[in-house]
PDB file of C-alpha atoms in Angstrom:
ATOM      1  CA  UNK A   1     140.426  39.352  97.228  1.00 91.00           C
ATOM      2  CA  UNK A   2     138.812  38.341 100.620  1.00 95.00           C
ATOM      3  CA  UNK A   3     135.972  35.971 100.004  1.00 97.00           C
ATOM      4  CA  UNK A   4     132.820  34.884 102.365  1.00 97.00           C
ATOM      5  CA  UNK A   5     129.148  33.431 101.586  1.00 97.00           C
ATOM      6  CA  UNK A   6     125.526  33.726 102.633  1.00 98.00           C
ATOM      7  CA  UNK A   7     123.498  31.706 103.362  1.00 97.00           C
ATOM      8  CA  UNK A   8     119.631  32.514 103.603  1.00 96.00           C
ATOM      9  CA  UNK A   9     116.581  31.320 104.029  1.00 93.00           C
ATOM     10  CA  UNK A  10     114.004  31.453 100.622  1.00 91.00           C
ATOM     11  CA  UNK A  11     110.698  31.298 102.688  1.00 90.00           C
ATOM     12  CA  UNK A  12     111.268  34.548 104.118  1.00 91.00           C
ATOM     13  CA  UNK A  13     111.098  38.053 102.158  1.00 92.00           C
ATOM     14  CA  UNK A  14     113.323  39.570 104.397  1.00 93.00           C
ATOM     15  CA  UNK A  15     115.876  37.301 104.461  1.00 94.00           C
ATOM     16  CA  UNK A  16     116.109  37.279 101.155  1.00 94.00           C
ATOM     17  CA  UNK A  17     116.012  40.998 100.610  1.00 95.00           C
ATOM     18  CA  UNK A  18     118.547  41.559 103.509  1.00 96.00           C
ATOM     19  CA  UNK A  19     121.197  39.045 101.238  1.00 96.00           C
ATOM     20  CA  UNK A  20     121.318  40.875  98.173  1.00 96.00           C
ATOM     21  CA  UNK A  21     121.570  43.911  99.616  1.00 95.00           C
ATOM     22  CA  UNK A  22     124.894  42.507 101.827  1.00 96.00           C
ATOM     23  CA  UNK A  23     126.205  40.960  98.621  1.00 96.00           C
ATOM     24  CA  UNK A  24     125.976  44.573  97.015  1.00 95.00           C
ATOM     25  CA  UNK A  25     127.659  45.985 100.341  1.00 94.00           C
ATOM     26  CA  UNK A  26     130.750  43.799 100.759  1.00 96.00           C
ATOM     27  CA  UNK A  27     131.320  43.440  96.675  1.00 96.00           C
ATOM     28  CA  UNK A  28     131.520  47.401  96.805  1.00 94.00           C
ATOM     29  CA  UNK A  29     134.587  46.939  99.246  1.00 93.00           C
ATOM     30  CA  UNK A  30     136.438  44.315  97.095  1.00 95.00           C
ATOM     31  CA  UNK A  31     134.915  41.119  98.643  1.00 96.00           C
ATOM     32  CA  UNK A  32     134.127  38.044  96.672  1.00 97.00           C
ATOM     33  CA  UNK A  33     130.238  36.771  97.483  1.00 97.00           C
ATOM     34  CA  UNK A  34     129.325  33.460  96.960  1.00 97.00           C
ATOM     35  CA  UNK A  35     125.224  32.956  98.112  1.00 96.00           C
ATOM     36  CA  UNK A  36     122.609  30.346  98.221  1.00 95.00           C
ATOM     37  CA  UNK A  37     120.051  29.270 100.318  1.00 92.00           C
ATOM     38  CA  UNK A  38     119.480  27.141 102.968  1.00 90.00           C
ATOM     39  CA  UNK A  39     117.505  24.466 101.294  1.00 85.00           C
ATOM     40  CA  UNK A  40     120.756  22.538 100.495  1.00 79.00           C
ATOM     41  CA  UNK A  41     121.411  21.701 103.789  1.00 80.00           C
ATOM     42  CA  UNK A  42     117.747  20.287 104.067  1.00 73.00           C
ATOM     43  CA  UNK A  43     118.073  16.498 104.629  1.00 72.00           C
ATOM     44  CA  UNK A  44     114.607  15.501 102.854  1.00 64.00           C
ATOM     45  CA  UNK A  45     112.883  12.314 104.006  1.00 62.00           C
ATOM     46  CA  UNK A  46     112.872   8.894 102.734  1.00 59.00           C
ATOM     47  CA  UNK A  47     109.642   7.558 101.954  1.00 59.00           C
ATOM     48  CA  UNK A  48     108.143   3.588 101.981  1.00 57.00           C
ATOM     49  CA  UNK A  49     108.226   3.845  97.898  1.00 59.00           C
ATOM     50  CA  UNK A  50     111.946   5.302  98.280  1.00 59.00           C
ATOM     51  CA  UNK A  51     113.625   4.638 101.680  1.00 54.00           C
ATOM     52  CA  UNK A  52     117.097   5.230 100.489  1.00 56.00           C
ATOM     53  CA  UNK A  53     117.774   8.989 100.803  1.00 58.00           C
ATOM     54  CA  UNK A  54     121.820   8.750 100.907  1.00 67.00           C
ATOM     55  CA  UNK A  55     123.366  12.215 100.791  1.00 77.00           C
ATOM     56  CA  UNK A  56     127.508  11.995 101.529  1.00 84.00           C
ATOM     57  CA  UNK A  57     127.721  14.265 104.313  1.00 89.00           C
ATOM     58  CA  UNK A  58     130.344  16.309 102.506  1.00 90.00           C
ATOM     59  CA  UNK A  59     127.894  16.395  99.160  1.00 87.00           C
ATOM     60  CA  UNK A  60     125.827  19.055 100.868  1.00 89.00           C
ATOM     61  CA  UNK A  61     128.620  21.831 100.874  1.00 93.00           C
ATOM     62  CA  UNK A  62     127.137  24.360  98.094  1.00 93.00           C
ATOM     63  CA  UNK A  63     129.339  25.294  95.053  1.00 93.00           C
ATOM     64  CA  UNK A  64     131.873  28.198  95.744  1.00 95.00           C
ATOM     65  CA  UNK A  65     132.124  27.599  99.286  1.00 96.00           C
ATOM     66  CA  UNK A  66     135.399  25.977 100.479  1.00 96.00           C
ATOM     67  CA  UNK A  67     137.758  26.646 103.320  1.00 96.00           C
ATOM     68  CA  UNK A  68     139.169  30.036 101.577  1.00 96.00           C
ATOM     69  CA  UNK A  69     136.185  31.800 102.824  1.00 97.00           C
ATOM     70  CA  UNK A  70     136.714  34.144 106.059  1.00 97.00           C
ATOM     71  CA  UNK A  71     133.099  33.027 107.114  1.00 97.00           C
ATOM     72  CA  UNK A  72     129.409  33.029 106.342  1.00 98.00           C
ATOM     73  CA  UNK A  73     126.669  35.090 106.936  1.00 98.00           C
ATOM     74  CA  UNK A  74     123.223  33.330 107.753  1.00 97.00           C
ATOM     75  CA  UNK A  75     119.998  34.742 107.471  1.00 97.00           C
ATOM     76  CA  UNK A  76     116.940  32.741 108.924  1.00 94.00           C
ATOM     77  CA  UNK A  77     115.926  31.565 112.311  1.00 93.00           C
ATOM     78  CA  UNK A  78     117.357  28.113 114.463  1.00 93.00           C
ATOM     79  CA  UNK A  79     116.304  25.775 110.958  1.00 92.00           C
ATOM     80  CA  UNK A  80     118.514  27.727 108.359  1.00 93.00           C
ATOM     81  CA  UNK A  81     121.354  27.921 110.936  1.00 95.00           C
ATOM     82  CA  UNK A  82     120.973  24.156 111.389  1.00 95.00           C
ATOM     83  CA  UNK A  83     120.874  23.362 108.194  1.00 92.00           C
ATOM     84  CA  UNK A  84     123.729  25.927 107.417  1.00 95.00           C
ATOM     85  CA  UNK A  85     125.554  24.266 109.542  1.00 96.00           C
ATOM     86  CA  UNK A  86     125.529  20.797 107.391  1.00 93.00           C
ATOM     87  CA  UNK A  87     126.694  22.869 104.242  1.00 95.00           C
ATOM     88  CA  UNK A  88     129.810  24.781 106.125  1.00 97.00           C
ATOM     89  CA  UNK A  89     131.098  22.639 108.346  1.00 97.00           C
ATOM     90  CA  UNK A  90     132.861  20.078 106.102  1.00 96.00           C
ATOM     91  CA  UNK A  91     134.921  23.139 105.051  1.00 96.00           C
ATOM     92  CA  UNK A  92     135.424  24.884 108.663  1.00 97.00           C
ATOM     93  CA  UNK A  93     134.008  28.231 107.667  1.00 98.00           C
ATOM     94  CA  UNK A  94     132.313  30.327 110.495  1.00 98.00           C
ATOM     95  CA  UNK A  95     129.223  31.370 110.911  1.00 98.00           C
ATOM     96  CA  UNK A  96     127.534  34.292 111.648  1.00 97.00           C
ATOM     97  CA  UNK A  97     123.870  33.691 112.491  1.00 96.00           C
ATOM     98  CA  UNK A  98     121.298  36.482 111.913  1.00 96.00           C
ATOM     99  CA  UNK A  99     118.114  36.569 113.005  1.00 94.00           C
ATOM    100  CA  UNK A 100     115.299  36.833 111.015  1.00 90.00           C
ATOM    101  CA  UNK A 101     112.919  34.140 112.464  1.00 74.00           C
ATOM    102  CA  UNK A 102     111.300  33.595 115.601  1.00 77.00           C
ATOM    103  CA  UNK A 103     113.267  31.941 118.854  1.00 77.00           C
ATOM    104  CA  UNK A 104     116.891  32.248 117.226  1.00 85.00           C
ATOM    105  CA  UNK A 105     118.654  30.521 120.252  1.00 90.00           C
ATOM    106  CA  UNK A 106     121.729  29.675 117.832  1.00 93.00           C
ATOM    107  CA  UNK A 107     121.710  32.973 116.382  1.00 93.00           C
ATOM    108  CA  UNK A 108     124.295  35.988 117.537  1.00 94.00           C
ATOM    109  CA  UNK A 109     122.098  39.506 116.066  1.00 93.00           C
ATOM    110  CA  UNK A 110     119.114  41.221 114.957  1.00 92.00           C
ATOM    111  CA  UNK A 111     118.304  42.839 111.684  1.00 92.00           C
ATOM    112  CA  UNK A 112     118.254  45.928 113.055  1.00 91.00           C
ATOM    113  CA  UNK A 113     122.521  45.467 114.684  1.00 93.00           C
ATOM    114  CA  UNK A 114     123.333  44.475 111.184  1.00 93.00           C
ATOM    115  CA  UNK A 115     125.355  47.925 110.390  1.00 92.00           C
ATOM    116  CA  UNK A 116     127.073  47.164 113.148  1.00 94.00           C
ATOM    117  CA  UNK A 117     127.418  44.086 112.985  1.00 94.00           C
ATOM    118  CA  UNK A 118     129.123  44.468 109.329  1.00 92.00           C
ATOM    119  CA  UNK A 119     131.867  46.923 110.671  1.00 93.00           C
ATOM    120  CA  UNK A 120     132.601  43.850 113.299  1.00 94.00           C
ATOM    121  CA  UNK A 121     132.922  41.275 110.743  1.00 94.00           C
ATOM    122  CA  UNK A 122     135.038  44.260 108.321  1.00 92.00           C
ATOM    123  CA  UNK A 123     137.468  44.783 111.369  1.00 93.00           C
ATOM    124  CA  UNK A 124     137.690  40.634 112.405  1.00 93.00           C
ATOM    125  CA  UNK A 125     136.533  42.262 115.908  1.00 94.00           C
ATOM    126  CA  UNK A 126     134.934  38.943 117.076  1.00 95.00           C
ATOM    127  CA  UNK A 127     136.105  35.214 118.422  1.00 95.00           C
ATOM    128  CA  UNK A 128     134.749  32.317 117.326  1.00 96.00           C
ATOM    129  CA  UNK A 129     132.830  29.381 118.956  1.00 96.00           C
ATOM    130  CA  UNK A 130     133.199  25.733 118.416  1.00 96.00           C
ATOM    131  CA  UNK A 131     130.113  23.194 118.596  1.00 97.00           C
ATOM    132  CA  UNK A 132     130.460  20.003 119.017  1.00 97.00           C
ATOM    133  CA  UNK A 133     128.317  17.850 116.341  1.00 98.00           C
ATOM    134  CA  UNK A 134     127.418  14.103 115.710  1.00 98.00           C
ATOM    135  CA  UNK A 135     127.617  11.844 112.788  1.00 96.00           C
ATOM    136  CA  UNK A 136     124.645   9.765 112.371  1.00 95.00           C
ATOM    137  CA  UNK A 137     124.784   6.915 110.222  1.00 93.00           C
ATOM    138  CA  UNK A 138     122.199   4.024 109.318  1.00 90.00           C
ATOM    139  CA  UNK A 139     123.281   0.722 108.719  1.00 91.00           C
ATOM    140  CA  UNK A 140     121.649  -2.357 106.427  1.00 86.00           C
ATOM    141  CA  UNK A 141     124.054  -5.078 106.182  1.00 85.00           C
ATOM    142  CA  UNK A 142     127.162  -3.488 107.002  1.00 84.00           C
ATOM    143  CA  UNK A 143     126.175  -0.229 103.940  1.00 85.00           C
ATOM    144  CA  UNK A 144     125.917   2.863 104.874  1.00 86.00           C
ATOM    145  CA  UNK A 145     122.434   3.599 104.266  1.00 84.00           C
ATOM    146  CA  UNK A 146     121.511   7.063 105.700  1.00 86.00           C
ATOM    147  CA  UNK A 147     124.212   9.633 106.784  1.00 89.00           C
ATOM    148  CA  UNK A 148     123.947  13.017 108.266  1.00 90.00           C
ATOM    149  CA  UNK A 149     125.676  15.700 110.298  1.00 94.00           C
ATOM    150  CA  UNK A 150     123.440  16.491 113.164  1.00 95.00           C
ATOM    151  CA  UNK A 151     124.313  19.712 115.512  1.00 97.00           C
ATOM    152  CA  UNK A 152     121.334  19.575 117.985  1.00 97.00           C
ATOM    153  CA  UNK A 153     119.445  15.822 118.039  1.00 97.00           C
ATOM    154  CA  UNK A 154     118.879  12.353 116.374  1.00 97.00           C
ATOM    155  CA  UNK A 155     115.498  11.139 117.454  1.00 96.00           C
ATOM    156  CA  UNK A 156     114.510   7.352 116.263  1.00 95.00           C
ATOM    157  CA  UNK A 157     110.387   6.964 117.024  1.00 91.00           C
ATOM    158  CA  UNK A 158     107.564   5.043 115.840  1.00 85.00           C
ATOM    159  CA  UNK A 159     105.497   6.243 112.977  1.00 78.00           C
ATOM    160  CA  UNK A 160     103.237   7.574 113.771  1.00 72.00           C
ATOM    161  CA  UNK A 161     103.838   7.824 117.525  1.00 64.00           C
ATOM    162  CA  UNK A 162     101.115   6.656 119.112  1.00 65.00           C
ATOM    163  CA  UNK A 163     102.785   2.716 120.679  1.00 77.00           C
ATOM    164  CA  UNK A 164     105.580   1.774 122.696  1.00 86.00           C
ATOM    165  CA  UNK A 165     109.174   0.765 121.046  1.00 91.00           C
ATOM    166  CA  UNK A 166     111.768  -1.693 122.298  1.00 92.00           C
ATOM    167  CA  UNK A 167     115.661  -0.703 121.893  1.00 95.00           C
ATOM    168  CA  UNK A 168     118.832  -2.024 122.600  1.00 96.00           C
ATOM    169  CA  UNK A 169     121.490   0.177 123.153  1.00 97.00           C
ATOM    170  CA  UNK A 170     125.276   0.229 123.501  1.00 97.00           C
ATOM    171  CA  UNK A 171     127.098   3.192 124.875  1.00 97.00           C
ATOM    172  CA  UNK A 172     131.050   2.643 124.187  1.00 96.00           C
ATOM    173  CA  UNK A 173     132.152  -0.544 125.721  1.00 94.00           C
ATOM    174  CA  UNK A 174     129.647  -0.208 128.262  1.00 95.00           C
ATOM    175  CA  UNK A 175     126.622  -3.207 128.947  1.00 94.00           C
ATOM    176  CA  UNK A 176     123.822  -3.429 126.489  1.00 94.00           C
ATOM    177  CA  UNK A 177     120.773  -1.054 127.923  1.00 94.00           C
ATOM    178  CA  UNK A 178     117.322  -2.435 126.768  1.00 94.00           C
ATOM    179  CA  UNK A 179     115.274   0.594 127.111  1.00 95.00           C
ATOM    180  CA  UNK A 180     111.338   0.635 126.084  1.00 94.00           C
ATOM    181  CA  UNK A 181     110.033   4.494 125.351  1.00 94.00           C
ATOM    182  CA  UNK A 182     108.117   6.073 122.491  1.00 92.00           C
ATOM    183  CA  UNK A 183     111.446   7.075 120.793  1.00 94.00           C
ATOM    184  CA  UNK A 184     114.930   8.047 121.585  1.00 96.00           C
ATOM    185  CA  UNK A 185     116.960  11.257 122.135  1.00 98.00           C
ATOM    186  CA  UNK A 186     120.801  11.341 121.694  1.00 98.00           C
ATOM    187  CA  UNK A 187     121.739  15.152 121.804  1.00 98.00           C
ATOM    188  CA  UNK A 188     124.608  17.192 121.477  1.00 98.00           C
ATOM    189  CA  UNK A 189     125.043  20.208 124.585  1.00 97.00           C
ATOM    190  CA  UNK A 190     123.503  22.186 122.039  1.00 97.00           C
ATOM    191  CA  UNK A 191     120.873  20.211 121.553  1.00 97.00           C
ATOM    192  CA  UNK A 192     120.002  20.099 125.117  1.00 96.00           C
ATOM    193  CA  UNK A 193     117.887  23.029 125.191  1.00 95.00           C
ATOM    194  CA  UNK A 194     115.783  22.014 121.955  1.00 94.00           C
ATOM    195  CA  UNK A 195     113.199  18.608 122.161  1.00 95.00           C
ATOM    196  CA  UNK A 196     115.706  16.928 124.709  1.00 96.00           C
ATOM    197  CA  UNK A 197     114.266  19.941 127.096  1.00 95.00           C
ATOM    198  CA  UNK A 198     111.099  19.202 126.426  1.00 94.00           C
ATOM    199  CA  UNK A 199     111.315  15.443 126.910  1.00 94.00           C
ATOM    200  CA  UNK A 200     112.434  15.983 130.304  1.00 93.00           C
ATOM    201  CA  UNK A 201     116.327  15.844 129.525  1.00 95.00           C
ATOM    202  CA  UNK A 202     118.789  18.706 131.721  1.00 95.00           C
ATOM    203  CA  UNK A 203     120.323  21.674 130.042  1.00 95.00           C
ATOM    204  CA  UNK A 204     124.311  21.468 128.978  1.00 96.00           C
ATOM    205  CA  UNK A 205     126.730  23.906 128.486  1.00 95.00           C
ATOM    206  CA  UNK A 206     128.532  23.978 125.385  1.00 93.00           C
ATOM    207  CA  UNK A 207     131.426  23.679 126.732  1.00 89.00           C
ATOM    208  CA  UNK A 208     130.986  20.079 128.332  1.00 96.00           C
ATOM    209  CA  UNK A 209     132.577  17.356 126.166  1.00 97.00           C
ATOM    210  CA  UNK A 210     129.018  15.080 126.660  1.00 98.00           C
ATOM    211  CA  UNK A 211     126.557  13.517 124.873  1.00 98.00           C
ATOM    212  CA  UNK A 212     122.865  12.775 126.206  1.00 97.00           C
ATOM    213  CA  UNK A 213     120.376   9.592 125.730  1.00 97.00           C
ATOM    214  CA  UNK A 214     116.848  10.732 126.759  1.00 97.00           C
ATOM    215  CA  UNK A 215     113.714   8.253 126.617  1.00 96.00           C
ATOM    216  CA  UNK A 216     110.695   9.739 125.217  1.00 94.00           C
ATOM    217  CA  UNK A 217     107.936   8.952 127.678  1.00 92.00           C
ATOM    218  CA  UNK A 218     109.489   5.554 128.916  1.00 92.00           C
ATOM    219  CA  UNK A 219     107.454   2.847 130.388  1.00 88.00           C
ATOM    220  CA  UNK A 220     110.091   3.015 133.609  1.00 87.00           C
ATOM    221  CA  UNK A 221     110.298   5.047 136.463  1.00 86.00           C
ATOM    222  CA  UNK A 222     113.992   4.039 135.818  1.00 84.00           C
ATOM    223  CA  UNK A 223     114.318   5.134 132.457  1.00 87.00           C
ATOM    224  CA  UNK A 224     115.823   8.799 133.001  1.00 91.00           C
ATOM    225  CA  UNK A 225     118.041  10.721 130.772  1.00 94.00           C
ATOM    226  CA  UNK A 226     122.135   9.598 130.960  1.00 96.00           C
ATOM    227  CA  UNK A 227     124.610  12.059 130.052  1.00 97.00           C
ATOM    228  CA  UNK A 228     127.785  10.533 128.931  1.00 97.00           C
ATOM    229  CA  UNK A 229     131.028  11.369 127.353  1.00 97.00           C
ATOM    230  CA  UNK A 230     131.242  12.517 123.887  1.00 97.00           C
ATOM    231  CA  UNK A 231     134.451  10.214 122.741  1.00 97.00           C
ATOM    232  CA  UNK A 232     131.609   7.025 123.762  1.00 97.00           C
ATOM    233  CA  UNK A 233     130.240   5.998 120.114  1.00 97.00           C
ATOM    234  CA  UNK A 234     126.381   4.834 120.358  1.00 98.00           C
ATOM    235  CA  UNK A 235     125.075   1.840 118.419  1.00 97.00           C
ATOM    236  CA  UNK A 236     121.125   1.294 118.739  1.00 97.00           C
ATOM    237  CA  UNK A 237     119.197  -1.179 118.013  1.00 95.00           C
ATOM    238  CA  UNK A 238     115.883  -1.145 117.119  1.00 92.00           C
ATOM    239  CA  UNK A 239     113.566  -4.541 118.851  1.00 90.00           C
ATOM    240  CA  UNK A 240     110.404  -3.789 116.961  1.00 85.00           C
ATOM    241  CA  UNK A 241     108.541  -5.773 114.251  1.00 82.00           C
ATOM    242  CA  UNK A 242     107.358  -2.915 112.426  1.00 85.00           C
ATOM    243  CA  UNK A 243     110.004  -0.164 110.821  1.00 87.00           C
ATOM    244  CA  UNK A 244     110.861   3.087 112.925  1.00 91.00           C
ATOM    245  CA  UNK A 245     111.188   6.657 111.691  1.00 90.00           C
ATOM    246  CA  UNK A 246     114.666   8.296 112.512  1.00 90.00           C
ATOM    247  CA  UNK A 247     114.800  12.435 112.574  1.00 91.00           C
ATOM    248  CA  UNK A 248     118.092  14.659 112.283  1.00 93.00           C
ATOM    249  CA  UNK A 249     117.572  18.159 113.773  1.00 93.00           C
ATOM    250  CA  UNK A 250     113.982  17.702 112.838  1.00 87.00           C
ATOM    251  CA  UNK A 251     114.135  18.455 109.149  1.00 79.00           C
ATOM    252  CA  UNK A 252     115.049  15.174 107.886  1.00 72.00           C
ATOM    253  CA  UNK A 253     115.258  11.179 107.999  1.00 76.00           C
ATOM    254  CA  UNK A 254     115.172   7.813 107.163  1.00 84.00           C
ATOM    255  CA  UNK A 255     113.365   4.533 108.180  1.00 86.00           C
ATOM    256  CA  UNK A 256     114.558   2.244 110.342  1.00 89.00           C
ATOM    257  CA  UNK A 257     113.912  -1.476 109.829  1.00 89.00           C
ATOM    258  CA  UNK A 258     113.929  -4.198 112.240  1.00 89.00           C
ATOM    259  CA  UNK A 259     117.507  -5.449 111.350  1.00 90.00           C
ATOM    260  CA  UNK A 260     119.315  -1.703 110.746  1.00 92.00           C
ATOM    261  CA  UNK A 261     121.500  -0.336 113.143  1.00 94.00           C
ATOM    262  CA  UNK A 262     121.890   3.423 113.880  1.00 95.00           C
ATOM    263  CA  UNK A 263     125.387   4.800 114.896  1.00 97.00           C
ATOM    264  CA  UNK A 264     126.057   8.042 116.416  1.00 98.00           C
ATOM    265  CA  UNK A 265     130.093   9.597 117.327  1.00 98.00           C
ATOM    266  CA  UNK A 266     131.415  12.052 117.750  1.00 98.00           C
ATOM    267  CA  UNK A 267     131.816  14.623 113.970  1.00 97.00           C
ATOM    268  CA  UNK A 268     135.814  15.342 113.340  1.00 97.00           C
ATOM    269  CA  UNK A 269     133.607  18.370 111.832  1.00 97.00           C
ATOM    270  CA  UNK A 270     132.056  20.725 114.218  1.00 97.00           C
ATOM    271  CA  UNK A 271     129.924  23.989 113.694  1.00 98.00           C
ATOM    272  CA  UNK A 272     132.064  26.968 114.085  1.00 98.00           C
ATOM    273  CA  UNK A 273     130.241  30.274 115.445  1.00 97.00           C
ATOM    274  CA  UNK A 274     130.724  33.882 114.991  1.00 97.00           C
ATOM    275  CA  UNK A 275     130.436  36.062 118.417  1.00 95.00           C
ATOM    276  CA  UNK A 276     130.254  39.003 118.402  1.00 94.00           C
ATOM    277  CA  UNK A 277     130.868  39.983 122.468  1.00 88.00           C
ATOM    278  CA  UNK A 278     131.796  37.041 124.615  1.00 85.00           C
ATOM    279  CA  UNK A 279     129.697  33.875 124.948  1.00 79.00           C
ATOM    280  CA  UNK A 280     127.129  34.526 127.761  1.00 83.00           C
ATOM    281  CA  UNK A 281     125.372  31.026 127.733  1.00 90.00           C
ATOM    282  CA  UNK A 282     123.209  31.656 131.150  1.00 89.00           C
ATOM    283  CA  UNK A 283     122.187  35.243 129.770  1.00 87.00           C
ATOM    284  CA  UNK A 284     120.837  33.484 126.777  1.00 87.00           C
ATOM    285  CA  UNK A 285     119.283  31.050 128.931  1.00 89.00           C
ATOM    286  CA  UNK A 286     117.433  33.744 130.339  1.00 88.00           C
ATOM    287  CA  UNK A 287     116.312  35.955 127.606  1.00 84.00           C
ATOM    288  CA  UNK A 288     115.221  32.676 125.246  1.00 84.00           C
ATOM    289  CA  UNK A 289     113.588  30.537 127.783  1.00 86.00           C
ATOM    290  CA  UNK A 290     113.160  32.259 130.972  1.00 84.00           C
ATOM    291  CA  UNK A 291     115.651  30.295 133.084  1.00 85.00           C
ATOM    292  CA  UNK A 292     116.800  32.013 136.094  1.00 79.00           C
ATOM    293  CA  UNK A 293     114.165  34.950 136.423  1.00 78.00           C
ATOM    294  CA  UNK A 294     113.886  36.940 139.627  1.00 75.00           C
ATOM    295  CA  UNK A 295     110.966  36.460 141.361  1.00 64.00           C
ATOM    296  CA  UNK A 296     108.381  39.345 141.345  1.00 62.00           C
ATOM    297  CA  UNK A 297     108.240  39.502 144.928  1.00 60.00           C
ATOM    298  CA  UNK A 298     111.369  38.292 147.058  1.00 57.00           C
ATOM    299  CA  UNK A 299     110.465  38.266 150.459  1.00 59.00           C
ATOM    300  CA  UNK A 300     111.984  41.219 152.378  1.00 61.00           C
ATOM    301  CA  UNK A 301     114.356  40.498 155.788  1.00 57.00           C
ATOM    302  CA  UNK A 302     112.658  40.842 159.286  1.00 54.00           C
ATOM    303  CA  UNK A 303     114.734  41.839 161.673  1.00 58.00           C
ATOM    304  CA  UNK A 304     114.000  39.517 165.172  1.00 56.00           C
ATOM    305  CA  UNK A 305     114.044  41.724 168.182  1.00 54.00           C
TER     306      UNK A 305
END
C-alpha cells in the first residue's frame, strides 16, 4: 500500500477543509494517509525565564512519517511550507506545496489546479527539486544549546532593535570580519528573495552552491552583503554586553549571550520539492515580485534620414 502525508496549516479553514477531503480521496484509491499540522515544525521562542528551547532537529519529524512515504502534500502559505520543511526533511520525503495563503513563493499550485494536480502526483508525472538548507546551532560552553534546520534565513539582532551590535565573524578558514550592524543575515539561495531582499542583499538562484552574510543597516559604507560558498561553515560571535535575539525563518529562536557562539553549515538534509512543470525561477521572479517587467512604454525606433 503506497503511503504519503499532509501537512496543513490549523489557522486556516480552508486548509484544513481541503486535507480531509484529500485524505478521503487518496484512501479511496488504496493509499495510506498519515496528517498533521504544521505547528510541529514551529520552533517556539525561548524566553528570559526559560532561554533553553532545545528541540533535536530530527525530534520535529511527526509520528507516521518516515522515508516510506512517496511525498507530502502541504497546505498553507511560505510559513507552513517552512516549517514543513523542518518535519520532512530528516526523512527525505518531497513536498508538494499548495497554496492557500498569500505570497506562496515556495509553493508549486493553487486550490483551484488541485484536481489536476492529484492526477500528477497519481501518475508520478513530476521531478523533484532539491534546496539547499542550513544547520544552525547555538553554543554555551561547548553544549549545544539551540538547534534548528533553517531553509530561508538565520537572523541574530538586538532586542528590541532599536541600537547598534558588534560581531565577529569567521567564514571557513578565512580572517576574522568585525562587522557592526543592527543584526545579521546568513541566507540560503532560497532565502535570498525573503528579508535578505529587503535588507539590501542580491537575489540567488537555487541552483548556486552559496551562502550569503548581509548586515542589517551597518554603520559602514563598507559593510555590503558577501556571498560565499556553501561548503564555508560560519561561526559568529556576538561583541555586545547585553544578550541578542537569534531568529530561524522568522518563526522561532533563542537568546544569544555575550559568551555563546552561533554556527551555521551546510544541512546533510535538504528540502526536497515537488514540480509539477519544469523549474522556471525568473518566471516566478516575475509573477511574485515584479522583477523583470516590461516597461509600459518602450521607446519606439526612429529611423535617421
Amino acid at each position: 500500500m503506497p503511503k504519503a502525508g499532509i501537512i496543513y496549516n490549523d489557522q486556516k479553514p480552508i486548509a484544513g477543509r481541503i486535507a480531509i477531503e484529500l485524505k478521503e480521496q487518496f484512501t479511496e484509491k488504496g493509499w495510506d494517509i498519515c496528517i498533521t499540522t504544521g505547528i510541529g515544525g514551529i520552533l517556539g521562542y525561548s524566553t528570559p525565564q526559560s532561554p533553553v528551547c532545545h528541540t533535536p532537529i530530527e525530534g520535529l519529524t511527526p509520528p507516521g512519517f518516515d522515508s516510506s512515504m512517496k511525498f507530502v502534500i502541504v497546505l498553507g502559505g511560505d510559513g507552513t511550507v517552512l516549517a514543513a520543511s523542518r518535519q520532512v526533511a530528516p526523512c527525505g520525503i518531497p513536498m508538494l506545496a499548495i497554496n492557500t495563503g498569500h505570497m506562496g513563493f515556495l509553493t508549486e499550485a493553487y486550490v483551484n489546479q488541485l484536481p489536476q494536480v492529484v492526477e500528477q502526483v497519481l501518475t508520478s508525472n513530476y521531478s523533484i527539486e532539491e534546496r539547499a538548507m542550513l544547520t544552525v546551532k547555538v553554543f554555551r560552553q561547548q553544549s549545544v544549546l539551540w538547534e534548528a534546520l533553517c531553509l530561508n534565513e538565520m537572523v541574530l539582532h538586538r532586542e528590541p532593535l532599536t541600537s547598534m551590535c558588534h560581531f565577529e565573524i569567521g567564514i571557513g578558514n578565512h580572517a576574522t570580519v568585525d562587522i557592526a550592524a543592527d543584526g545579521i543575515i546568513v541566507s540560503t539561495p532560497t532565502g535570498s528573495t525573503a528579508y535578505s531582499l529587503s535588507a539590501g542583499g542580491p537575489v540567488v538562484t537555487p541552483g548556486v552552491a552559496a551562502l550569503q552574510l548581509v548586515p542589517i543597516c551597518p554603520h559602514s559604507l563598507a559593510s555590503r552583503a558577501l556571498v560565499f560558498p556553501d561548503s564555508e561553515p560560519v561561526n559568529i560571535y556576538p561583541v555586545n554586553t547585553t544578550q541578542l535575539v537569534m531568529t530561524v525563518d522568522g518563526n522561532g529562536g533563542c537568546y544569544v549571550l555575550p559568551e555563546d557562539c552561533v554556527t551555521i553549515e551546510k544541512s546533510d538534509y535538504s528540502a526536497r520539492f515537488i514540480r509539477l512543470q519544469s523549474p522556471e525561477f525568473f518566471r516566478i521572479l516575475r509573477e511574485k515580485l515584479g522583477w523583470g517587467l516590461p516597461h509600459i512604454a518602450k521607446p519606439t525606433s526612429v529611423e535617421i534620414p
